Amino acid sequence: MYVKFVPPFHFALEDDDDVEESPFGGLTWSGRADTVAEFVRMPLFDADEMNNKSEAEIAGKLRAAPYAADLAREYPGALDTSASAMKALAEALQAFLTSETMSPFTSKFDDYLRGKVRLSPLEMKGLTAFENRAKGACNHCHLMYEHSNRPESSLFTTYAYDAVGAPRNRTVPANADAKRYDLGLCERTQKKMPSSDPKWCGSFRIPSLRNVAVRQRFMHNGVFSKLRDVVALYATRSTNPTLWYPQGKAFDDVPDRYRRNVNTLSFPYNRHEGEPPAMDDADIDAIVAFLETLTDAPYRAR
């Protein structure tokens, strides 16, 4: 959803007083593609995902699909060769995923921005905590404008990258190998605009929070299945790390040599172990209630 707003991968100054450029944009958690058409190839040929062996295999599936005639009508001759079939598939998916259908702006929050509805007291408390630097400080990364009546101004991300230090997902079979890590941005292989500097290891693109309440998994490694756990992690990661890293080592999904990259300076991460967290349980519940207002109309029944 809302993928048409994701900018191509680039480096830019994040703030006016910055002296060093930061990475932004690109599709996937680590910015490995700049367009949907480029991205399409990745899951189709990845051995851990759809595991197609070749473009010829994809073309054969397209020729046998019930929509083959529609595809050929839209892209004359596309099914004649493997390369043209793959190109048509990528362009068709890009057309759909960047269409208005996939950016509907039909959430309760959008209607709130338009002045059509009011948020409940709990949702308003969550919005306040979301913006408050002494509470969630979420708006710094998940950018929104409460007082703009243009929903497209509130995409709930800056498209920047951050090293959050999510706990290791031990249910992922590959993670049985203690030496196996997903290093994120620094493993992006594009040479045109490289991001291989070790300082980017452990960083992943900040996602939009639109429709976040109907996701089934959270964080780049899918470690959480409940939205509340994500908000609670942000609140208590620094003040009570043993809640999240039961093996006794903080940031256990980042190799030792890169743990210095994990963000420990921004609100609310900048507290110390044993201190009161920036948000209590009531604040966490309120933020979750607010995030539920970002669900578009077709998905509210979930």
PDB file of N, CA, C and O in Angstrom, residues 163-204:
ATOM      1  N   ALA A 163      18.608   2.051  12.779  1.00  0.00           N
ATOM      2  CA  ALA A 163      19.027   0.783  13.375  1.00  0.00           C
ATOM      3  C   ALA A 163      18.339   0.661  14.729  1.00  0.00           C
ATOM      4  O   ALA A 163      18.780   1.238  15.718  1.00  0.00           O
ATOM      5  N   VAL A 164      17.234  -0.071  14.752  1.00  0.00           N
ATOM      6  CA  VAL A 164      16.395  -0.159  15.943  1.00  0.00           C
ATOM      7  C   VAL A 164      16.874  -1.241  16.904  1.00  0.00           C
ATOM      8  O   VAL A 164      16.654  -1.162  18.104  1.00  0.00           O
ATOM      9  N   GLY A 165      17.545  -2.262  16.375  1.00  0.00           N
ATOM     10  CA  GLY A 165      17.996  -3.346  17.242  1.00  0.00           C
ATOM     11  C   GLY A 165      16.882  -4.296  17.633  1.00  0.00           C
ATOM     12  O   GLY A 165      16.796  -4.727  18.794  1.00  0.00           O
ATOM     13  N   ALA A 166      16.020  -4.648  16.689  1.00  0.00           N
ATOM     14  CA  ALA A 166      14.930  -5.583  16.982  1.00  0.00           C
ATOM     15  C   ALA A 166      15.481  -6.906  17.485  1.00  0.00           C
ATOM     16  O   ALA A 166      16.546  -7.350  17.045  1.00  0.00           O
ATOM     17  N   PRO A 167      14.784  -7.550  18.415  1.00  0.00           N
ATOM     18  CA  PRO A 167      15.253  -8.852  18.911  1.00  0.00           C
ATOM     19  C   PRO A 167      15.341  -9.884  17.783  1.00  0.00           C
ATOM     20  O   PRO A 167      14.610  -9.800  16.793  1.00  0.00           O
ATOM     21  N   ARG A 168      16.197 -10.846  17.948  1.00  0.00           N
ATOM     22  CA  ARG A 168      16.368 -11.905  16.950  1.00  0.00           C
ATOM     23  C   ARG A 168      15.113 -12.779  16.896  1.00  0.00           C
ATOM     24  O   ARG A 168      14.553 -13.139  17.936  1.00  0.00           O
ATOM     25  N   ASN A 169      14.683 -13.092  15.698  1.00  0.00           N
ATOM     26  CA  ASN A 169      13.526 -13.965  15.511  1.00  0.00           C
ATOM     27  C   ASN A 169      14.034 -15.408  15.448  1.00  0.00           C
ATOM     28  O   ASN A 169      14.501 -15.877  14.408  1.00  0.00           O
ATOM     29  N   ARG A 170      13.912 -16.103  16.544  1.00  0.00           N
ATOM     30  CA  ARG A 170      14.457 -17.458  16.626  1.00  0.00           C
ATOM     31  C   ARG A 170      13.564 -18.509  15.988  1.00  0.00           C
ATOM     32  O   ARG A 170      13.917 -19.694  15.954  1.00  0.00           O
ATOM     33  N   THR A 171      12.400 -18.098  15.476  1.00  0.00           N
ATOM     34  CA  THR A 171      11.545 -19.036  14.762  1.00  0.00           C
ATOM     35  C   THR A 171      11.920 -19.137  13.291  1.00  0.00           C
ATOM     36  O   THR A 171      11.420 -20.020  12.586  1.00  0.00           O
ATOM     37  N   VAL A 172      12.791 -18.244  12.803  1.00  0.00           N
ATOM     38  CA  VAL A 172      13.257 -18.320  11.425  1.00  0.00           C
ATOM     39  C   VAL A 172      14.279 -19.450  11.331  1.00  0.00           C
ATOM     40  O   VAL A 172      15.307 -19.403  12.018  1.00  0.00           O
ATOM     41  N   PRO A 173      14.026 -20.462  10.530  1.00  0.00           N
ATOM     42  CA  PRO A 173      14.941 -21.612  10.484  1.00  0.00           C
ATOM     43  C   PRO A 173      16.394 -21.235  10.223  1.00  0.00           C
ATOM     44  O   PRO A 173      17.304 -21.798  10.844  1.00  0.00           O
ATOM     45  N   ALA A 174      16.622 -20.281   9.325  1.00  0.00           N
ATOM     46  CA  ALA A 174      17.998 -19.893   9.008  1.00  0.00           C
ATOM     47  C   ALA A 174      18.731 -19.319  10.209  1.00  0.00           C
ATOM     48  O   ALA A 174      19.962 -19.366  10.278  1.00  0.00           O
ATOM     49  N   ASN A 175      17.977 -18.785  11.178  1.00  0.00           N
ATOM     50  CA  ASN A 175      18.613 -18.194  12.356  1.00  0.00           C
ATOM     51  C   ASN A 175      19.124 -19.230  13.342  1.00  0.00           C
ATOM     52  O   ASN A 175      19.714 -18.883  14.371  1.00  0.00           O
ATOM     53  N   ALA A 176      18.918 -20.509  13.055  1.00  0.00           N
ATOM     54  CA  ALA A 176      19.550 -21.550  13.872  1.00  0.00           C
ATOM     55  C   ALA A 176      21.067 -21.467  13.743  1.00  0.00           C
ATOM     56  O   ALA A 176      21.799 -21.905  14.642  1.00  0.00           O
ATOM     57  N   ASP A 177      21.529 -20.894  12.639  1.00  0.00           N
ATOM     58  CA  ASP A 177      22.955 -20.630  12.457  1.00  0.00           C
ATOM     59  C   ASP A 177      23.294 -19.335  13.189  1.00  0.00           C
ATOM     60  O   ASP A 177      22.873 -18.254  12.779  1.00  0.00           O
ATOM     61  N   ALA A 178      24.028 -19.449  14.278  1.00  0.00           N
ATOM     62  CA  ALA A 178      24.331 -18.283  15.109  1.00  0.00           C
ATOM     63  C   ALA A 178      25.135 -17.227  14.369  1.00  0.00           C
ATOM     64  O   ALA A 178      25.190 -16.069  14.797  1.00  0.00           O
ATOM     65  N   LYS A 179      25.753 -17.597  13.254  1.00  0.00           N
ATOM     66  CA  LYS A 179      26.565 -16.647  12.496  1.00  0.00           C
ATOM     67  C   LYS A 179      25.775 -15.979  11.385  1.00  0.00           C
ATOM     68  O   LYS A 179      26.322 -15.152  10.654  1.00  0.00           O
ATOM     69  N   ARG A 180      24.504 -16.314  11.254  1.00  0.00           N
ATOM     70  CA  ARG A 180      23.697 -15.770  10.176  1.00  0.00           C
ATOM     71  C   ARG A 180      22.979 -14.506  10.636  1.00  0.00           C
ATOM     72  O   ARG A 180      22.287 -14.511  11.652  1.00  0.00           O
ATOM     73  N   TYR A 181      23.169 -13.403   9.916  1.00  0.00           N
ATOM     74  CA  TYR A 181      22.520 -12.137  10.234  1.00  0.00           C
ATOM     75  C   TYR A 181      22.023 -11.478   8.959  1.00  0.00           C
ATOM     76  O   TYR A 181      22.648 -11.596   7.906  1.00  0.00           O
ATOM     77  N   ASP A 182      20.907 -10.790   9.063  1.00  0.00           N
ATOM     78  CA  ASP A 182      20.454  -9.884   8.013  1.00  0.00           C
ATOM     79  C   ASP A 182      20.973  -8.508   8.394  1.00  0.00           C
ATOM     80  O   ASP A 182      20.508  -7.904   9.370  1.00  0.00           O
ATOM     81  N   LEU A 183      21.936  -8.003   7.652  1.00  0.00           N
ATOM     82  CA  LEU A 183      22.590  -6.743   8.003  1.00  0.00           C
ATOM     83  C   LEU A 183      21.918  -5.527   7.377  1.00  0.00           C
ATOM     84  O   LEU A 183      22.335  -4.395   7.618  1.00  0.00           O
ATOM     85  N   GLY A 184      20.881  -5.753   6.572  1.00  0.00           N
ATOM     86  CA  GLY A 184      20.116  -4.622   6.072  1.00  0.00           C
ATOM     87  C   GLY A 184      20.831  -3.802   5.030  1.00  0.00           C
ATOM     88  O   GLY A 184      21.391  -4.314   4.056  1.00  0.00           O
ATOM     89  N   LEU A 185      20.857  -2.491   5.244  1.00  0.00           N
ATOM     90  CA  LEU A 185      21.278  -1.532   4.225  1.00  0.00           C
ATOM     91  C   LEU A 185      22.693  -1.777   3.719  1.00  0.00           C
ATOM     92  O   LEU A 185      22.966  -1.607   2.527  1.00  0.00           O
ATOM     93  N   CYS A 186      23.620  -2.175   4.574  1.00  0.00           N
ATOM     94  CA  CYS A 186      25.011  -2.326   4.130  1.00  0.00           C
ATOM     95  C   CYS A 186      25.195  -3.531   3.219  1.00  0.00           C
ATOM     96  O   CYS A 186      26.254  -3.673   2.598  1.00  0.00           O
ATOM     97  N   GLU A 187      24.163  -4.400   3.119  1.00  0.00           N
ATOM     98  CA  GLU A 187      24.243  -5.544   2.208  1.00  0.00           C
ATOM     99  C   GLU A 187      23.582  -5.250   0.858  1.00  0.00           C
ATOM    100  O   GLU A 187      23.554  -6.114  -0.012  1.00  0.00           O
ATOM    101  N   ARG A 188      23.051  -4.061   0.699  1.00  0.00           N
ATOM    102  CA  ARG A 188      22.492  -3.652  -0.592  1.00  0.00           C
ATOM    103  C   ARG A 188      23.636  -3.611  -1.609  1.00  0.00           C
ATOM    104  O   ARG A 188      24.678  -3.025  -1.368  1.00  0.00           O
ATOM    105  N   THR A 189      23.438  -4.236  -2.775  1.00  0.00           N
ATOM    106  CA  THR A 189      24.558  -4.470  -3.687  1.00  0.00           C
ATOM    107  C   THR A 189      24.677  -3.477  -4.836  1.00  0.00           C
ATOM    108  O   THR A 189      25.628  -3.573  -5.617  1.00  0.00           O
ATOM    109  N   GLN A 190      23.718  -2.555  -4.986  1.00  0.00           N
ATOM    110  CA  GLN A 190      23.789  -1.639  -6.122  1.00  0.00           C
ATOM    111  C   GLN A 190      25.068  -0.803  -6.072  1.00  0.00           C
ATOM    112  O   GLN A 190      25.427  -0.251  -5.034  1.00  0.00           O
ATOM    113  N   LYS A 191      25.729  -0.714  -7.220  1.00  0.00           N
ATOM    114  CA  LYS A 191      27.003   0.006  -7.304  1.00  0.00           C
ATOM    115  C   LYS A 191      26.817   1.482  -7.635  1.00  0.00           C
ATOM    116  O   LYS A 191      27.672   2.315  -7.350  1.00  0.00           O
ATOM    117  N   LYS A 192      25.692   1.825  -8.273  1.00  0.00           N
ATOM    118  CA  LYS A 192      25.469   3.200  -8.719  1.00  0.00           C
ATOM    119  C   LYS A 192      25.462   4.164  -7.542  1.00  0.00           C
ATOM    120  O   LYS A 192      26.013   5.273  -7.622  1.00  0.00           O
ATOM    121  N   MET A 193      24.837   3.760  -6.450  1.00  0.00           N
ATOM    122  CA  MET A 193      24.773   4.585  -5.254  1.00  0.00           C
ATOM    123  C   MET A 193      25.013   3.661  -4.056  1.00  0.00           C
ATOM    124  O   MET A 193      24.089   3.248  -3.368  1.00  0.00           O
ATOM    125  N   PRO A 194      26.270   3.318  -3.798  1.00  0.00           N
ATOM    126  CA  PRO A 194      26.568   2.271  -2.817  1.00  0.00           C
ATOM    127  C   PRO A 194      26.227   2.663  -1.384  1.00  0.00           C
ATOM    128  O   PRO A 194      26.295   3.840  -1.004  1.00  0.00           O
ATOM    129  N   SER A 195      25.867   1.648  -0.599  1.00  0.00           N
ATOM    130  CA  SER A 195      25.567   1.856   0.820  1.00  0.00           C
ATOM    131  C   SER A 195      26.291   0.811   1.661  1.00  0.00           C
ATOM    132  O   SER A 195      25.791   0.384   2.686  1.00  0.00           O
ATOM    133  N   SER A 196      27.460   0.387   1.184  1.00  0.00           N
ATOM    134  CA  SER A 196      28.173  -0.721   1.804  1.00  0.00           C
ATOM    135  C   SER A 196      29.025  -0.321   3.009  1.00  0.00           C
ATOM    136  O   SER A 196      29.633  -1.187   3.634  1.00  0.00           O
ATOM    137  N   ASP A 197      29.046   0.961   3.343  1.00  0.00           N
ATOM    138  CA  ASP A 197      29.813   1.395   4.512  1.00  0.00           C
ATOM    139  C   ASP A 197      29.318   0.645   5.749  1.00  0.00           C
ATOM    140  O   ASP A 197      28.118   0.554   5.994  1.00  0.00           O
ATOM    141  N   PRO A 198      30.234   0.094   6.566  1.00  0.00           N
ATOM    142  CA  PRO A 198      29.822  -0.669   7.753  1.00  0.00           C
ATOM    143  C   PRO A 198      28.920   0.101   8.711  1.00  0.00           C
ATOM    144  O   PRO A 198      28.169  -0.518   9.483  1.00  0.00           O
ATOM    145  N   LYS A 199      28.943   1.425   8.655  1.00  0.00           N
ATOM    146  CA  LYS A 199      28.097   2.195   9.576  1.00  0.00           C
ATOM    147  C   LYS A 199      26.616   2.012   9.272  1.00  0.00           C
ATOM    148  O   LYS A 199      25.766   2.344  10.108  1.00  0.00           O
ATOM    149  N   TRP A 200      26.282   1.479   8.086  1.00  0.00           N
ATOM    150  CA  TRP A 200      24.884   1.253   7.745  1.00  0.00           C
ATOM    151  C   TRP A 200      24.430  -0.168   8.065  1.00  0.00           C
ATOM    152  O   TRP A 200      23.271  -0.501   7.830  1.00  0.00           O
ATOM    153  N   CYS A 201      25.321  -0.993   8.597  1.00  0.00           N
ATOM    154  CA  CYS A 201      24.933  -2.359   8.948  1.00  0.00           C
ATOM    155  C   CYS A 201      23.965  -2.342  10.134  1.00  0.00           C
ATOM    156  O   CYS A 201      24.243  -1.702  11.156  1.00  0.00           O
ATOM    157  N   GLY A 202      22.860  -3.035   9.983  1.00  0.00           N
ATOM    158  CA  GLY A 202      21.828  -3.055  11.022  1.00  0.00           C
ATOM    159  C   GLY A 202      20.737  -2.034  10.801  1.00  0.00           C
ATOM    160  O   GLY A 202      19.772  -1.993  11.569  1.00  0.00           O
ATOM    161  N   SER A 203      20.861  -1.218   9.743  1.00  0.00           N
ATOM    162  CA  SER A 203      19.844  -0.197   9.453  1.00  0.00           C
ATOM    163  C   SER A 203      18.843  -0.719   8.428  1.00  0.00           C
ATOM    164  O   SER A 203      19.221  -1.386   7.455  1.00  0.00           O
ATOM    165  N   PHE A 204      17.566  -0.378   8.642  1.00  0.00           N
ATOM    166  CA  PHE A 204      16.491  -0.765   7.745  1.00  0.00           C
ATOM    167  C   PHE A 204      15.592   0.443   7.523  1.00  0.00           C
ATOM    168  O   PHE A 204      15.497   1.331   8.375  1.00  0.00           O
TER     169      PHE A 204
END
